Structure formats: C-alpha cells, structure tokens
Amino acid sequence: MNESIKSLIIRKLPILTNLVEDFKHYQIVKIDLERIVYFLTQFESYEQVDIVIRLLEKIDFLNSKKFTFLLKNAYNQIATDLLAAPVFCPLGGSHDSSAMICYPLLKELFDNEKKTLNQVTTIDALGKTIRKRKPSAIVFFDDNITSGTQLSQFFKELILGDNDPELVRTPLSKDEYNLLKKIPIRICYAIQLDLKSNEVLNKLRSDYDLDIEICVGKFDFNNYVNFQTSNIKSEAESAFAKGFIEKIAKDLYIDKDWTKDTIYQRLLGYGNLGKVTVFYYNVPKSLIPIFWKAGHYKGKPWIPLFPETQEQKKLKKNSIVFDFYQLEAIRSWFINGSDTRKPNILFGIRTANQPSQEII
C-alpha cells in the first residue's frame, strides 16, 4: 500500500470514527471503523482516497427516526379536509421497504393504533377498499422518488394491468377505476432525488385523469461529483473523480445483463445522478456504485461499504470476505496511531525540580 494513503487514512481516523455513529445502523452488514478503512484501502491513489473520504462525509444516512420525521413532514403537507377518512397504503408489497417505513409513522401520528391499522390497505386490496370505504383520500407512502419510472409503472399496472406485473397483481376493475378518479391521491416520500419525476407526475394526471400530488420530506438534487457541490474543489477534480469512479463501476457492472447504453447511464448511479443518500435498510440505486456494488476490480474482489441486499447475498454465496492480512495491518494502525513507530525523547533543562524548557 502507498505510504501516503496510509498517512492520509490515519490522519482522517477521527472523522471516520464519527461516521461510524451513523453508519453502524445499516442493517445489511455491520459497519465499523475497520470496514470503512478497509473500503478505503481498495482505492489506488492518495487523490482517490481523499475524494472518497470527502464523499463519505457527505453521505446522507437516513436512519429509522429520520425516515419517520421526513415522512411526517411530507404527511403534514396534505390539506386537512382530505384527511377526514383517508386510506393509507404502502407503495409496495407487505414485505417491501415502503411497508417497513409506513407503520412506524402511523403509530406516531395516531393514538389509536388499532383504528389506524384498520385504515391501512395493500396495493392488491386497493380496489376492494375504495369500493367499500369511499375514502376522503388515498395516502401512499414510499422512501424516495427519483426519475418517477417506478411510479409510472405502478399506475400503469394498477389501471391497465400488465402480463408480467412488478408491483400490482390485481388491477382495478373499470368501476373501481372510475371511483379512483374521484378520490384525491397523495403520495408521501421521505426524499425526492431528481426533478424529472415532476414531468412524470404531470403525465400521470393527464393520461389517467387523476387528482394526484406528491408530498416530500426533503429534496436533494445535487450530483456530488460535480463542481457545483462543496466537496469538489475544481472542474479538473470533478473530471478526475468521475473518471476513476466510472472506471471502477464499469468493472463492477460486468455481471449485469445490460446494454452498453444502460451501463453508461449508471456509472455514477442510476441516471448518473451521483447521489450519496443511504437508507438504514438498503440503498437507492442512484447512490454512487462504488459504495453499494460488489464485484471485481483489476482482478481483486471489491467489497462495497454499503452493499445492496442482493449484492451482499452474492458476496456470501461466493465466500468473499476481507483479506486477513490487510485487516491485521489496519488494526495495527488503530493500536499504534500511525503506520510506523516513532520514538518520542524528551530533552530539557531542569530548574526547581521541573523542566523550564522542553524539546521533543
């Protein structure tokens, strides 16, 4: 390992230690200081590691409490009159992440948990629910909206049906669709990561004649490898960052059955958005891929810091683990506080039983 990289990592240990306080809540793998440092040692140069550490400092880690806070912020944007008798629905299946984040919010919003849960339905029971209850509004919950592609697919499957559905197994009948057009639809997202989703929203209103709005807890439209962000110091550094990240990502994506165009559109994350948002239970695909994608780079296993669920399964299946000797070296850095031992010798002039001048 390059000595300058070691020195940089050791100097940054206090910063990296602070990051552990957030990252340790990631549910897919245990993230501690060892894992963060090991991740950094996979990069090839001082300049690369320096940029990656700055990106790590920008990671927007959304733990369970933050998710609930952001969804509550989104929910509070809904007009009060629409909440007289609403129906709540996660924008996904019962085992989907949207269900995971929906229930803690509802428990916080309402005192009567049993009554609240009676107002919750599932996507596949939505048609039956709106026929029976005639709700004042349908409130969907989800973690994030990026391009809006998934939202578009959801309403297509819900209203038109699909031979191979991804989200909706039971589309609405014609009568149920006519009822849906009369019910305000509000979709609460913890975070919005791209403005393109607004165009999708306008198209959904037009195509399906729906009263549909999104409510968002927070926005982040930054690309964190662009010069416009504070962690990139110049246009030249931005080009350098994109260059080495794209090079690594290209190797990591070799196991994907994607066209060349699709690969090039995702080298900096989905849509090349260059995001640094991480959820406590998984990652959005707009996250810069060096952080979540497993694979091989230059013939060596690449172990991401925040492996996505399926990527972690691949690592386990292929028995890919940290290199023992590299881990031992890293542990020695923590013990010694540096990569080499240097003696400290005290010289002084003793007066009145104590040194009056010291030189170390």
mmCIF file of C-alpha atoms in Angstrom:
data_model
loop_
_atom_site.group_PDB
_atom_site.id
_atom_site.type_symbol
_atom_site.label_atom_id
_atom_site.label_comp_id
_atom_site.label_asym_id
_atom_site.label_seq_id
_atom_site.Cartn_x
_atom_site.Cartn_y
_atom_site.Cartn_z
ATOM 1 C CA MET A 1 0.000 0.000 0.000
ATOM 2 C CA ASN A 2 1.117 3.514 -0.843
ATOM 3 C CA GLU A 3 2.557 5.139 2.310
ATOM 4 C CA SER A 4 0.798 8.434 1.555
ATOM 5 C CA ILE A 5 -2.572 6.649 1.532
ATOM 6 C CA LYS A 6 -1.826 5.149 4.949
ATOM 7 C CA SER A 7 -0.866 8.518 6.345
ATOM 8 C CA LEU A 8 -3.996 10.150 4.926
ATOM 9 C CA ILE A 9 -6.311 7.494 6.381
ATOM 10 C CA ILE A 10 -4.591 7.692 9.781
ATOM 11 C CA ARG A 11 -4.935 11.492 9.821
ATOM 12 C CA LYS A 12 -8.620 11.142 8.998
ATOM 13 C CA LEU A 13 -9.367 8.491 11.636
ATOM 14 C CA PRO A 14 -11.225 10.957 13.908
ATOM 15 C CA ILE A 15 -13.539 11.899 11.011
ATOM 16 C CA LEU A 16 -14.055 8.259 10.029
ATOM 17 C CA THR A 17 -14.764 7.336 13.655
ATOM 18 C CA ASN A 18 -17.541 9.934 13.781
ATOM 19 C CA LEU A 19 -19.088 8.491 10.616
ATOM 20 C CA VAL A 20 -19.455 5.123 12.338
ATOM 21 C CA GLU A 21 -22.103 6.638 14.630
ATOM 22 C CA ASP A 22 -24.487 6.903 11.659
ATOM 23 C CA PHE A 23 -23.263 4.044 9.506
ATOM 24 C CA LYS A 24 -23.485 1.448 12.299
ATOM 25 C CA HIS A 25 -27.273 1.478 11.894
ATOM 26 C CA TYR A 26 -27.058 -0.017 8.393
ATOM 27 C CA GLN A 27 -28.987 -3.294 8.581
ATOM 28 C CA ILE A 28 -27.432 -5.280 5.719
ATOM 29 C CA VAL A 29 -23.931 -5.553 7.226
ATOM 30 C CA LYS A 30 -22.075 -4.420 10.323
ATOM 31 C CA ILE A 31 -20.269 -1.156 9.577
ATOM 32 C CA ASP A 32 -17.482 -0.246 11.962
ATOM 33 C CA LEU A 33 -14.211 1.647 11.649
ATOM 34 C CA GLU A 34 -12.412 -1.431 10.318
ATOM 35 C CA ARG A 35 -14.874 -1.819 7.467
ATOM 36 C CA ILE A 36 -14.673 1.870 6.498
ATOM 37 C CA VAL A 37 -10.859 1.833 6.451
ATOM 38 C CA TYR A 38 -10.757 -1.479 4.565
ATOM 39 C CA PHE A 39 -13.091 0.006 1.955
ATOM 40 C CA LEU A 40 -10.741 2.965 1.512
ATOM 41 C CA THR A 41 -7.691 0.721 1.077
ATOM 42 C CA GLN A 42 -9.229 -0.668 -2.131
ATOM 43 C CA PHE A 43 -8.528 2.611 -3.941
ATOM 44 C CA GLU A 44 -5.295 3.155 -5.835
ATOM 45 C CA SER A 45 -4.036 6.640 -5.056
ATOM 46 C CA TYR A 46 -3.908 9.343 -2.413
ATOM 47 C CA GLU A 47 -6.060 11.594 -4.611
ATOM 48 C CA GLN A 48 -8.751 8.951 -4.991
ATOM 49 C CA VAL A 49 -8.909 8.212 -1.257
ATOM 50 C CA ASP A 50 -9.029 11.926 -0.453
ATOM 51 C CA ILE A 51 -12.072 12.409 -2.702
ATOM 52 C CA VAL A 52 -13.822 9.274 -1.414
ATOM 53 C CA ILE A 53 -13.390 10.413 2.204
ATOM 54 C CA ARG A 54 -14.959 13.741 1.288
ATOM 55 C CA LEU A 55 -17.856 11.873 -0.352
ATOM 56 C CA LEU A 56 -18.247 9.773 2.795
ATOM 57 C CA GLU A 57 -18.518 12.963 4.837
ATOM 58 C CA LYS A 58 -21.439 13.982 2.578
ATOM 59 C CA ILE A 59 -23.335 10.688 2.984
ATOM 60 C CA ASP A 60 -26.937 11.460 3.930
ATOM 61 C CA PHE A 61 -27.689 8.464 6.122
ATOM 62 C CA LEU A 62 -31.415 8.176 6.815
ATOM 63 C CA ASN A 63 -31.978 6.066 9.910
ATOM 64 C CA SER A 64 -35.400 4.959 11.132
ATOM 65 C CA LYS A 65 -36.037 8.122 13.171
ATOM 66 C CA LYS A 66 -35.060 10.389 10.273
ATOM 67 C CA PHE A 67 -37.352 8.455 7.928
ATOM 68 C CA THR A 68 -40.292 8.841 10.270
ATOM 69 C CA PHE A 69 -39.542 12.554 10.706
ATOM 70 C CA LEU A 70 -39.325 13.155 6.943
ATOM 71 C CA LEU A 71 -42.472 11.176 6.153
ATOM 72 C CA LYS A 72 -44.318 13.050 8.888
ATOM 73 C CA ASN A 73 -43.134 16.306 7.339
ATOM 74 C CA ALA A 74 -44.498 15.119 3.978
ATOM 75 C CA TYR A 75 -47.791 13.946 5.515
ATOM 76 C CA ASN A 76 -48.337 17.304 7.227
ATOM 77 C CA GLN A 77 -48.381 18.964 3.795
ATOM 78 C CA ILE A 78 -51.687 17.252 2.935
ATOM 79 C CA ALA A 79 -54.749 19.505 3.202
ATOM 80 C CA THR A 80 -56.646 18.807 6.435
ATOM 81 C CA ASP A 81 -60.026 18.304 4.707
ATOM 82 C CA LEU A 82 -58.597 15.360 2.754
ATOM 83 C CA LEU A 83 -57.752 13.548 5.976
ATOM 84 C CA ALA A 84 -61.314 13.163 7.282
ATOM 85 C CA ALA A 85 -61.425 9.448 6.389
ATOM 86 C CA PRO A 86 -58.302 8.531 4.445
ATOM 87 C CA VAL A 87 -56.971 5.142 3.405
ATOM 88 C CA PHE A 88 -53.250 4.536 3.917
ATOM 89 C CA CYS A 89 -51.281 2.287 1.607
ATOM 90 C CA PRO A 90 -47.564 1.487 1.316
ATOM 91 C CA LEU A 91 -46.441 1.901 -2.294
ATOM 92 C CA GLY A 92 -45.232 -1.698 -2.409
ATOM 93 C CA GLY A 93 -45.927 -5.181 -1.054
ATOM 94 C CA SER A 94 -46.294 -6.160 2.605
ATOM 95 C CA HIS A 95 -42.613 -7.109 2.746
ATOM 96 C CA ASP A 96 -41.474 -4.089 0.759
ATOM 97 C CA SER A 97 -39.466 -1.219 2.238
ATOM 98 C CA SER A 98 -42.449 1.119 1.910
ATOM 99 C CA ALA A 99 -44.388 -1.035 4.393
ATOM 100 C CA MET A 100 -41.401 -1.022 6.754
ATOM 101 C CA ILE A 101 -41.319 2.769 6.901
ATOM 102 C CA CYS A 102 -45.100 3.277 6.823
ATOM 103 C CA TYR A 103 -46.126 1.616 10.093
ATOM 104 C CA PRO A 104 -43.739 3.468 12.467
ATOM 105 C CA LEU A 105 -45.070 6.733 11.033
ATOM 106 C CA LEU A 106 -48.717 5.764 11.530
ATOM 107 C CA LYS A 107 -48.019 4.692 15.120
ATOM 108 C CA GLU A 108 -46.525 8.119 15.794
ATOM 109 C CA LEU A 109 -49.264 10.085 14.037
ATOM 110 C CA PHE A 110 -52.256 8.479 15.731
ATOM 111 C CA ASP A 111 -53.066 7.457 19.307
ATOM 112 C CA ASN A 112 -55.467 4.650 18.439
ATOM 113 C CA GLU A 113 -53.202 2.096 16.773
ATOM 114 C CA LYS A 114 -55.981 -0.443 16.126
ATOM 115 C CA LYS A 115 -58.228 2.125 14.440
ATOM 116 C CA THR A 116 -55.323 3.403 12.374
ATOM 117 C CA LEU A 117 -54.336 -0.066 11.177
ATOM 118 C CA ASN A 118 -57.931 -0.600 10.071
ATOM 119 C CA GLN A 119 -57.419 2.295 7.680
ATOM 120 C CA VAL A 120 -54.366 0.642 6.129
ATOM 121 C CA THR A 121 -54.757 -1.401 2.974
ATOM 122 C CA THR A 122 -52.463 -3.096 0.488
ATOM 123 C CA ILE A 123 -51.994 -2.430 -3.208
ATOM 124 C CA ASP A 124 -53.734 -5.652 -4.217
ATOM 125 C CA ALA A 125 -56.734 -4.905 -1.965
ATOM 126 C CA LEU A 126 -56.977 -1.253 -3.016
ATOM 127 C CA GLY A 127 -59.888 -1.706 -5.425
ATOM 128 C CA LYS A 128 -61.979 -3.559 -2.868
ATOM 129 C CA THR A 129 -61.092 -0.982 -0.200
ATOM 130 C CA ILE A 130 -62.168 2.078 -2.182
ATOM 131 C CA ARG A 131 -65.447 0.358 -3.132
ATOM 132 C CA LYS A 132 -66.207 -0.426 0.487
ATOM 133 C CA ARG A 133 -64.992 2.695 2.301
ATOM 134 C CA LYS A 134 -65.308 5.588 -0.194
ATOM 135 C CA PRO A 135 -62.253 7.288 1.386
ATOM 136 C CA SER A 136 -61.703 11.049 1.532
ATOM 137 C CA ALA A 137 -58.199 10.445 0.109
ATOM 138 C CA ILE A 138 -55.712 7.703 -0.618
ATOM 139 C CA VAL A 139 -52.349 8.347 1.016
ATOM 140 C CA PHE A 140 -49.449 6.285 -0.308
ATOM 141 C CA PHE A 141 -46.050 6.122 1.423
ATOM 142 C CA ASP A 142 -42.635 5.375 -0.068
ATOM 143 C CA ASP A 143 -38.989 6.088 0.722
ATOM 144 C CA ASN A 144 -37.864 8.092 -2.316
ATOM 145 C CA ILE A 145 -38.757 9.250 -5.787
ATOM 146 C CA THR A 146 -36.029 9.719 -8.375
ATOM 147 C CA SER A 147 -36.899 9.547 -12.079
ATOM 148 C CA GLY A 148 -40.533 8.596 -11.432
ATOM 149 C CA THR A 149 -40.234 5.461 -13.590
ATOM 150 C CA GLN A 150 -41.471 3.167 -10.814
ATOM 151 C CA LEU A 151 -44.423 5.459 -10.074
ATOM 152 C CA SER A 152 -45.379 5.436 -13.754
ATOM 153 C CA GLN A 153 -45.146 1.632 -13.848
ATOM 154 C CA PHE A 154 -47.270 1.376 -10.701
ATOM 155 C CA PHE A 155 -50.212 3.311 -12.140
ATOM 156 C CA LYS A 156 -49.940 1.502 -15.472
ATOM 157 C CA GLU A 157 -50.225 -1.868 -13.709
ATOM 158 C CA LEU A 158 -52.933 -0.614 -11.331
ATOM 159 C CA ILE A 159 -55.190 0.806 -14.054
ATOM 160 C CA LEU A 160 -54.323 -1.033 -17.284
ATOM 161 C CA GLY A 161 -52.827 -4.226 -15.906
ATOM 162 C CA ASP A 162 -49.677 -5.983 -17.097
ATOM 163 C CA ASN A 163 -48.891 -9.512 -18.260
ATOM 164 C CA ASP A 164 -45.792 -9.572 -16.079
ATOM 165 C CA PRO A 165 -46.509 -7.136 -13.214
ATOM 166 C CA GLU A 166 -43.749 -5.915 -10.937
ATOM 167 C CA LEU A 167 -45.913 -4.172 -8.357
ATOM 168 C CA VAL A 168 -49.659 -4.828 -8.811
ATOM 169 C CA ARG A 169 -51.028 -8.352 -9.166
ATOM 170 C CA THR A 170 -54.697 -7.285 -9.037
ATOM 171 C CA PRO A 171 -55.508 -4.292 -11.276
ATOM 172 C CA LEU A 172 -58.625 -2.198 -10.753
ATOM 173 C CA SER A 173 -61.886 -3.026 -12.460
ATOM 174 C CA LYS A 174 -63.494 -0.398 -14.680
ATOM 175 C CA ASP A 175 -65.890 0.630 -11.874
ATOM 176 C CA GLU A 176 -63.025 0.823 -9.362
ATOM 177 C CA TYR A 177 -61.009 2.992 -11.752
ATOM 178 C CA ASN A 178 -63.971 5.364 -12.119
ATOM 179 C CA LEU A 179 -64.097 5.625 -8.334
ATOM 180 C CA LEU A 180 -60.337 6.253 -8.193
ATOM 181 C CA LYS A 181 -60.685 9.258 -10.495
ATOM 182 C CA LYS A 182 -62.908 10.924 -7.895
ATOM 183 C CA ILE A 183 -60.557 10.354 -4.940
ATOM 184 C CA PRO A 184 -57.607 12.690 -4.202
ATOM 185 C CA ILE A 185 -54.336 10.738 -4.246
ATOM 186 C CA ARG A 186 -51.397 11.978 -2.179
ATOM 187 C CA ILE A 187 -48.041 10.206 -2.209
ATOM 188 C CA CYS A 188 -45.666 10.912 0.681
ATOM 189 C CA TYR A 189 -41.948 10.451 0.053
ATOM 190 C CA ALA A 190 -39.154 10.857 2.566
ATOM 191 C CA ILE A 191 -36.883 12.338 -0.110
ATOM 192 C CA GLN A 192 -37.008 13.442 -3.751
ATOM 193 C CA LEU A 193 -33.738 12.963 -5.636
ATOM 194 C CA ASP A 194 -34.488 14.210 -9.146
ATOM 195 C CA LEU A 195 -36.698 16.852 -10.749
ATOM 196 C CA LYS A 196 -37.621 14.599 -13.700
ATOM 197 C CA SER A 197 -40.260 12.925 -11.554
ATOM 198 C CA ASN A 198 -42.329 16.131 -11.755
ATOM 199 C CA GLU A 199 -42.722 15.567 -15.515
ATOM 200 C CA VAL A 200 -43.917 12.009 -14.844
ATOM 201 C CA LEU A 201 -46.452 13.335 -12.361
ATOM 202 C CA ASN A 202 -47.926 15.731 -14.927
ATOM 203 C CA LYS A 203 -48.195 12.890 -17.444
ATOM 204 C CA LEU A 204 -49.989 10.639 -14.946
ATOM 205 C CA ARG A 205 -52.574 13.357 -14.291
ATOM 206 C CA SER A 206 -53.160 13.797 -17.996
ATOM 207 C CA ASP A 207 -53.125 10.122 -19.050
ATOM 208 C CA TYR A 208 -55.340 8.745 -16.274
ATOM 209 C CA ASP A 209 -57.401 11.807 -15.257
ATOM 210 C CA LEU A 210 -56.271 11.616 -11.636
ATOM 211 C CA ASP A 211 -56.076 14.139 -8.791
ATOM 212 C CA ILE A 212 -52.560 13.203 -7.756
ATOM 213 C CA GLU A 213 -49.885 15.139 -5.856
ATOM 214 C CA ILE A 214 -46.623 14.208 -4.172
ATOM 215 C CA CYS A 215 -45.551 15.468 -0.764
ATOM 216 C CA VAL A 216 -41.853 15.336 0.048
ATOM 217 C CA GLY A 217 -39.995 15.436 3.351
ATOM 218 C CA LYS A 218 -36.802 16.814 1.821
ATOM 219 C CA PHE A 219 -35.155 17.424 -1.559
ATOM 220 C CA ASP A 220 -31.650 16.668 -2.764
ATOM 221 C CA PHE A 221 -30.961 17.461 -6.405
ATOM 222 C CA ASN A 222 -27.164 17.618 -6.059
ATOM 223 C CA ASN A 223 -24.738 15.499 -8.054
ATOM 224 C CA TYR A 224 -21.910 15.045 -5.557
ATOM 225 C CA VAL A 225 -19.182 14.504 -8.137
ATOM 226 C CA ASN A 226 -19.960 17.792 -9.876
ATOM 227 C CA PHE A 227 -18.040 21.006 -9.191
ATOM 228 C CA GLN A 228 -21.275 22.645 -8.017
ATOM 229 C CA THR A 229 -21.029 20.779 -4.695
ATOM 230 C CA SER A 230 -18.782 21.960 -1.871
ATOM 231 C CA ASN A 231 -16.820 18.696 -1.614
ATOM 232 C CA ILE A 232 -15.362 19.007 -5.147
ATOM 233 C CA LYS A 233 -12.749 21.741 -5.400
ATOM 234 C CA SER A 234 -12.445 22.321 -9.157
ATOM 235 C CA GLU A 235 -13.697 21.238 -12.570
ATOM 236 C CA ALA A 236 -10.486 19.272 -13.030
ATOM 237 C CA GLU A 237 -11.083 17.409 -9.757
ATOM 238 C CA SER A 238 -14.663 16.694 -10.818
ATOM 239 C CA ALA A 239 -13.414 15.167 -14.068
ATOM 240 C CA PHE A 240 -10.829 13.135 -12.144
ATOM 241 C CA ALA A 241 -13.461 11.874 -9.661
ATOM 242 C CA LYS A 242 -15.876 10.878 -12.403
ATOM 243 C CA GLY A 243 -13.042 9.192 -14.293
ATOM 244 C CA PHE A 244 -11.899 6.774 -11.589
ATOM 245 C CA ILE A 245 -15.432 6.108 -10.288
ATOM 246 C CA GLU A 246 -16.671 5.270 -13.784
ATOM 247 C CA LYS A 247 -13.656 3.038 -14.402
ATOM 248 C CA ILE A 248 -14.317 1.020 -11.237
ATOM 249 C CA ALA A 249 -18.088 0.901 -11.836
ATOM 250 C CA LYS A 250 -17.610 -0.403 -15.367
ATOM 251 C CA ASP A 251 -15.735 -3.424 -13.978
ATOM 252 C CA LEU A 252 -18.276 -3.941 -11.192
ATOM 253 C CA TYR A 253 -21.194 -3.956 -13.655
ATOM 254 C CA ILE A 254 -19.709 -6.779 -15.728
ATOM 255 C CA ASP A 255 -22.169 -9.238 -14.154
ATOM 256 C CA LYS A 256 -25.172 -7.179 -15.283
ATOM 257 C CA ASP A 257 -27.072 -8.199 -18.415
ATOM 258 C CA TRP A 258 -27.388 -4.593 -19.535
ATOM 259 C CA THR A 259 -26.851 -2.845 -22.857
ATOM 260 C CA LYS A 260 -23.803 -0.628 -23.196
ATOM 261 C CA ASP A 261 -26.074 2.446 -23.090
ATOM 262 C CA THR A 262 -27.655 1.323 -19.805
ATOM 263 C CA ILE A 263 -24.235 0.760 -18.241
ATOM 264 C CA TYR A 264 -23.022 4.209 -19.272
ATOM 265 C CA GLN A 265 -26.195 5.738 -17.819
ATOM 266 C CA ARG A 266 -25.440 4.187 -14.412
ATOM 267 C CA LEU A 267 -21.696 4.560 -13.915
ATOM 268 C CA LEU A 268 -22.317 7.328 -11.369
ATOM 269 C CA GLY A 269 -25.505 5.737 -10.058
ATOM 270 C CA TYR A 270 -28.939 5.471 -11.653
ATOM 271 C CA GLY A 271 -29.265 8.241 -14.249
ATOM 272 C CA ASN A 272 -25.662 9.207 -13.432
ATOM 273 C CA LEU A 273 -27.127 11.293 -10.611
ATOM 274 C CA GLY A 274 -24.102 10.896 -8.332
ATOM 275 C CA LYS A 275 -26.115 10.620 -5.105
ATOM 276 C CA VAL A 276 -24.868 9.961 -1.569
ATOM 277 C CA THR A 277 -28.171 9.061 0.113
ATOM 278 C CA VAL A 278 -28.207 5.802 2.108
ATOM 279 C CA PHE A 279 -31.221 4.213 3.822
ATOM 280 C CA TYR A 280 -30.773 2.228 7.025
ATOM 281 C CA TYR A 281 -32.294 -0.899 5.425
ATOM 282 C CA ASN A 282 -30.847 -0.657 1.888
ATOM 283 C CA VAL A 283 -29.631 1.835 -0.726
ATOM 284 C CA PRO A 284 -31.285 3.658 -3.620
ATOM 285 C CA LYS A 285 -29.688 2.751 -6.953
ATOM 286 C CA SER A 286 -28.882 6.440 -7.523
ATOM 287 C CA LEU A 287 -26.123 6.032 -4.907
ATOM 288 C CA ILE A 288 -22.636 6.181 -6.459
ATOM 289 C CA PRO A 289 -21.983 2.476 -7.294
ATOM 290 C CA ILE A 290 -18.544 2.148 -5.672
ATOM 291 C CA PHE A 291 -20.409 2.365 -2.348
ATOM 292 C CA TRP A 292 -23.008 -0.396 -2.957
ATOM 293 C CA LYS A 293 -21.967 -2.657 -5.869
ATOM 294 C CA ALA A 294 -19.871 -5.776 -5.302
ATOM 295 C CA GLY A 295 -17.712 -7.425 -7.934
ATOM 296 C CA HIS A 296 -14.109 -7.419 -9.065
ATOM 297 C CA TYR A 297 -11.821 -4.562 -9.989
ATOM 298 C CA LYS A 298 -8.462 -5.287 -11.614
ATOM 299 C CA GLY A 299 -8.797 -8.946 -10.683
ATOM 300 C CA LYS A 300 -9.413 -8.327 -6.965
ATOM 301 C CA PRO A 301 -12.717 -8.649 -5.063
ATOM 302 C CA TRP A 302 -14.453 -5.322 -4.481
ATOM 303 C CA ILE A 303 -16.250 -5.188 -1.132
ATOM 304 C CA PRO A 304 -18.553 -2.150 -1.001
ATOM 305 C CA LEU A 305 -19.123 -0.198 2.172
ATOM 306 C CA PHE A 306 -22.946 -0.293 1.902
ATOM 307 C CA PRO A 307 -23.679 -3.477 -0.068
ATOM 308 C CA GLU A 308 -27.180 -3.547 -1.511
ATOM 309 C CA THR A 309 -29.213 -6.546 -0.314
ATOM 310 C CA GLN A 310 -28.695 -8.714 -3.413
ATOM 311 C CA GLU A 311 -25.033 -7.725 -3.650
ATOM 312 C CA GLN A 312 -24.434 -8.894 -0.074
ATOM 313 C CA LYS A 313 -26.073 -12.214 -0.923
ATOM 314 C CA LYS A 314 -23.603 -12.589 -3.815
ATOM 315 C CA LEU A 315 -20.673 -11.860 -1.514
ATOM 316 C CA LYS A 316 -21.859 -14.534 0.918
ATOM 317 C CA LYS A 317 -22.582 -17.061 -1.825
ATOM 318 C CA ASN A 318 -19.100 -16.602 -3.290
ATOM 319 C CA SER A 319 -17.475 -16.590 0.185
ATOM 320 C CA ILE A 320 -15.834 -13.213 -0.457
ATOM 321 C CA VAL A 321 -14.505 -11.791 2.805
ATOM 322 C CA PHE A 322 -11.945 -9.247 3.944
ATOM 323 C CA ASP A 323 -8.306 -10.116 3.355
ATOM 324 C CA PHE A 324 -6.951 -11.285 6.738
ATOM 325 C CA TYR A 325 -3.506 -9.701 6.407
ATOM 326 C CA GLN A 326 -4.947 -6.379 5.275
ATOM 327 C CA LEU A 327 -7.264 -6.382 8.284
ATOM 328 C CA GLU A 328 -4.376 -7.120 10.635
ATOM 329 C CA ALA A 329 -2.413 -4.198 9.199
ATOM 330 C CA ILE A 330 -5.404 -1.895 9.650
ATOM 331 C CA ARG A 331 -5.832 -2.997 13.270
ATOM 332 C CA SER A 332 -2.192 -2.197 13.942
ATOM 333 C CA TRP A 333 -2.797 1.352 12.701
ATOM 334 C CA PHE A 334 -5.521 1.776 15.325
ATOM 335 C CA ILE A 335 -3.270 0.467 18.095
ATOM 336 C CA ASN A 336 -0.192 2.462 17.176
ATOM 337 C CA GLY A 337 -1.947 5.560 15.884
ATOM 338 C CA SER A 338 0.350 5.533 12.862
ATOM 339 C CA ASP A 339 1.768 3.167 10.279
ATOM 340 C CA THR A 340 5.314 3.363 11.718
ATOM 341 C CA ARG A 341 6.550 3.600 15.319
ATOM 342 C CA LYS A 342 8.481 6.761 16.102
ATOM 343 C CA PRO A 343 10.168 7.325 19.479
ATOM 344 C CA ASN A 344 9.500 10.461 21.467
ATOM 345 C CA ILE A 345 12.530 11.632 23.503
ATOM 346 C CA LEU A 346 12.271 14.474 25.999
ATOM 347 C CA PHE A 347 15.170 16.863 26.490
ATOM 348 C CA GLY A 348 15.100 19.714 28.954
ATOM 349 C CA ILE A 349 16.899 21.990 31.376
ATOM 350 C CA ARG A 350 15.846 21.097 34.914
ATOM 351 C CA THR A 351 15.350 24.020 37.305
ATOM 352 C CA ALA A 352 13.338 23.924 40.538
ATOM 353 C CA ASN A 353 12.652 20.213 40.030
ATOM 354 C CA GLN A 354 10.930 20.614 36.650
ATOM 355 C CA PRO A 355 11.976 21.364 33.070
ATOM 356 C CA SER A 356 11.851 25.028 32.204
ATOM 357 C CA GLN A 357 12.310 24.311 28.505
ATOM 358 C CA GLU A 358 11.381 21.155 26.599
ATOM 359 C CA ILE A 359 12.313 19.879 23.147
ATOM 360 C CA ILE A 360 10.654 16.714 21.818
#
